[in-house]
GROMACS .gro file of C-alpha atoms in nm:
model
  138
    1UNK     CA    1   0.086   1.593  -1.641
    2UNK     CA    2  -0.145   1.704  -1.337
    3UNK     CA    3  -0.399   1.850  -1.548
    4UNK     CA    4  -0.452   1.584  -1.804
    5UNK     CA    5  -0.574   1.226  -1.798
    6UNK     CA    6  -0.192   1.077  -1.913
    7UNK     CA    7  -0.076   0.893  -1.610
    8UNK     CA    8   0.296   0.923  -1.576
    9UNK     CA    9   0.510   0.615  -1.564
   10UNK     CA   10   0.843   0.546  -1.425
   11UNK     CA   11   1.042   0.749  -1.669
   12UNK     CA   12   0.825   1.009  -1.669
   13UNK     CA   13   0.911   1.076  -1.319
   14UNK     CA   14   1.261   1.019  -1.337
   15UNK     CA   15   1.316   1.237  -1.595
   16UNK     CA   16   1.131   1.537  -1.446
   17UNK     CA   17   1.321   1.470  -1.117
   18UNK     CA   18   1.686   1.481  -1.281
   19UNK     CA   19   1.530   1.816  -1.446
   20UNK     CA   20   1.432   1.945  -1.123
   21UNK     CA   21   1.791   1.863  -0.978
   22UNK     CA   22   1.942   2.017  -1.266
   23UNK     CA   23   1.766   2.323  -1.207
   24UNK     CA   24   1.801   2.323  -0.830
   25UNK     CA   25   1.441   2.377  -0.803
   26UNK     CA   26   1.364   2.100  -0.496
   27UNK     CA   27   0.982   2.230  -0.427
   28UNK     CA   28   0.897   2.079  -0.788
   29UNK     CA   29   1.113   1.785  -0.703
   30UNK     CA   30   0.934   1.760  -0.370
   31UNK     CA   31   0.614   1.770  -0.553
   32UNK     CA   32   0.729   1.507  -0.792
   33UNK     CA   33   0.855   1.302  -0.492
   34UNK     CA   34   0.507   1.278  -0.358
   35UNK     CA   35   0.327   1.176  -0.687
   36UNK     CA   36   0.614   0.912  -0.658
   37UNK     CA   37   0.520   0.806  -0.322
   38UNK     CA   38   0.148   0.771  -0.371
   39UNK     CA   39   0.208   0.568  -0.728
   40UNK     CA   40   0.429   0.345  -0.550
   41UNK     CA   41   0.702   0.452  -0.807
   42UNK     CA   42   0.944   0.501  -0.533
   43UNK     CA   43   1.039   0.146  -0.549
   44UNK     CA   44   1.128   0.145  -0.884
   45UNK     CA   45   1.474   0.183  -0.939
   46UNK     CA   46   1.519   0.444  -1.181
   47UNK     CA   47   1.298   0.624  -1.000
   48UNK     CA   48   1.458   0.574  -0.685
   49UNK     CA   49   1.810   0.664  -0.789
   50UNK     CA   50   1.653   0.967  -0.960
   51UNK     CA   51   1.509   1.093  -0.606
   52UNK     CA   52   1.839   1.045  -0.465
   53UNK     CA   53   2.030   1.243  -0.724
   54UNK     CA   54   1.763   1.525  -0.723
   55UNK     CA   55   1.732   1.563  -0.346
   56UNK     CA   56   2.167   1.588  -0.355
   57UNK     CA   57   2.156   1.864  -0.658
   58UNK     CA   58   1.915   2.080  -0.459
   59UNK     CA   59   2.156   2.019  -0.156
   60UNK     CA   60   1.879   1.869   0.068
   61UNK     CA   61   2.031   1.599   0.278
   62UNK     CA   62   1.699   1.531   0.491
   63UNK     CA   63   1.447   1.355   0.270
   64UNK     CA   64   1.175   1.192   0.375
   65UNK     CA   65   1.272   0.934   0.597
   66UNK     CA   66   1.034   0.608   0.451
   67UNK     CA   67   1.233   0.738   0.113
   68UNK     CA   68   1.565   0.688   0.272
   69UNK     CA   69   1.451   0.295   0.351
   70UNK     CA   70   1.359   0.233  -0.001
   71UNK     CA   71   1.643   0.455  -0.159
   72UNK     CA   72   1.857   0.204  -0.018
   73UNK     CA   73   1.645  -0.094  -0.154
   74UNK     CA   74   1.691   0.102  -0.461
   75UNK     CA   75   2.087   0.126  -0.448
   76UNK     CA   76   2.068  -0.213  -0.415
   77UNK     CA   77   1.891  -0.326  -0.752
   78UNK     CA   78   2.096  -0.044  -0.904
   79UNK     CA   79   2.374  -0.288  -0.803
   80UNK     CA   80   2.261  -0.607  -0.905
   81UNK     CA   81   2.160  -0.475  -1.242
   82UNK     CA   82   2.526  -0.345  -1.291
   83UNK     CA   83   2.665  -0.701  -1.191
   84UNK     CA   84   2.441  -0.858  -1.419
   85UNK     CA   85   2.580  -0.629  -1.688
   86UNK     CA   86   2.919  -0.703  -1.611
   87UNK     CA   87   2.835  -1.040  -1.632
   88UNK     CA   88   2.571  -1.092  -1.913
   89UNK     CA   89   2.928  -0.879  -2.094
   90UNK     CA   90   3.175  -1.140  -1.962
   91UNK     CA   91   3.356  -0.901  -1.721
   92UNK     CA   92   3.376  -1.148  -1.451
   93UNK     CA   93   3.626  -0.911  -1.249
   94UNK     CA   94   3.443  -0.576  -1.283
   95UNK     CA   95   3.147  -0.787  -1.138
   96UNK     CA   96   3.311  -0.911  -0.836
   97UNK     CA   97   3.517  -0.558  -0.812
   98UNK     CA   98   3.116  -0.446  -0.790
   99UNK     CA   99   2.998  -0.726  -0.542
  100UNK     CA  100   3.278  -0.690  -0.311
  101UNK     CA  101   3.244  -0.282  -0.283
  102UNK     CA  102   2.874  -0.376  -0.154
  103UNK     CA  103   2.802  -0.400   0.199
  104UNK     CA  104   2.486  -0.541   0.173
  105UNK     CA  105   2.489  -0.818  -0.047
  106UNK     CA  106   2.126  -0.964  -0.177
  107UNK     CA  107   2.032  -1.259  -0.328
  108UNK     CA  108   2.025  -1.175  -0.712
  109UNK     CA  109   2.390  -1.017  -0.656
  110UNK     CA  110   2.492  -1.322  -0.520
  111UNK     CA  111   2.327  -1.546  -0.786
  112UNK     CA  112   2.413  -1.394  -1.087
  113UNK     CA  113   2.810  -1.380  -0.938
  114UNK     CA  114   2.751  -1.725  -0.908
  115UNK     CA  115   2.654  -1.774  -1.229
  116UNK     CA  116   2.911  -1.579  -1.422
  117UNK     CA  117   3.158  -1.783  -1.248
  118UNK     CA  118   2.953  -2.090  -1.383
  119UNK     CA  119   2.962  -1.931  -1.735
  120UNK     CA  120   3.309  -1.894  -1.700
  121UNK     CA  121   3.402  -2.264  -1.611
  122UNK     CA  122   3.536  -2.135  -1.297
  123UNK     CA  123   3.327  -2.402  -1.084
  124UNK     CA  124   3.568  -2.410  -0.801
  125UNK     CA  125   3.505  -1.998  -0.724
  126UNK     CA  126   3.114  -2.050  -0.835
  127UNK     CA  127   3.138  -2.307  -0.517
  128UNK     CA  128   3.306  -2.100  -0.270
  129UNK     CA  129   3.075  -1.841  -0.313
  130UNK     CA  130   2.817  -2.061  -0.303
  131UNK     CA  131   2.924  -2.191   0.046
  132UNK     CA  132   3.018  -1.858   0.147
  133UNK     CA  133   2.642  -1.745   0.082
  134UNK     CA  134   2.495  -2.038   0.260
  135UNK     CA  135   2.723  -1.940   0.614
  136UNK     CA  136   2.651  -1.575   0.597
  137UNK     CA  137   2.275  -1.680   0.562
  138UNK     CA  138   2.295  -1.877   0.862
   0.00000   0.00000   0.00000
């Protein structure tokens, strides 16, 4: 990758970080880690969740601290993406299951809850966690 003119992309990167976890070789995932951090891949979630699992395989449990913030920004779409999957698949329970295991709730986990409720015709629950979002924002 380094030696040509192909920029990687996001899957690019993940994939050579699960291979560096896989082999328990952390300086290339290190290396890897820093092309992510100066691409501003980091904040992709694939990528993200890839950094995590490769910095666990190769047993290091002090990563860079800024990569720490977003890994957790990361966790987070990770989990809105797999409540909108439950969802967009009409598994209204294994979507709240998801939500309610989260501690830190964000917006688009909240909204698409809503909305699968909606989708549903369960308007009364779609409301009460509608109003339960509005008093935890305030």
């Amino acid at each position: 990758m380094g030696g040509s003119d192909i920029k990687p992309n996001e899957f690019t990167l993940s994939m050579s970080l699960k291979a560096s976890g896989i082999l328990g070789i952390p300086e290339n995932g290190m290396q890897i880690h820093e092309v992510c951090a100066k691409s501003n891949f980091e904040w992709v979630p694939v990528v993200g969740n890839s950094l995590i699992d490769m910095y666990n395989k190769c047993r290091i449990r002090e990563a860079n601290p800024c990569c720490l913030d977003q890994t957790r920004i990361s966790l987070l779409g990770s989990i809105s993406a797999l409540v909108d999957l439950y969802v967009k698949c009409r598994h209204i329970a294994e979507a709240r299951t998801v939500f309610n295991r989260t501690e830190q709730k964000n917006v688009t986990s909240w909204s698409t809850l809503i909305l699968g409720y909606t989708q549903e015709n369960n308007l009364p629950e779609a409301m009460n966690l509608f109003h339960t979002v509005k008093k935890e924002q305030t």
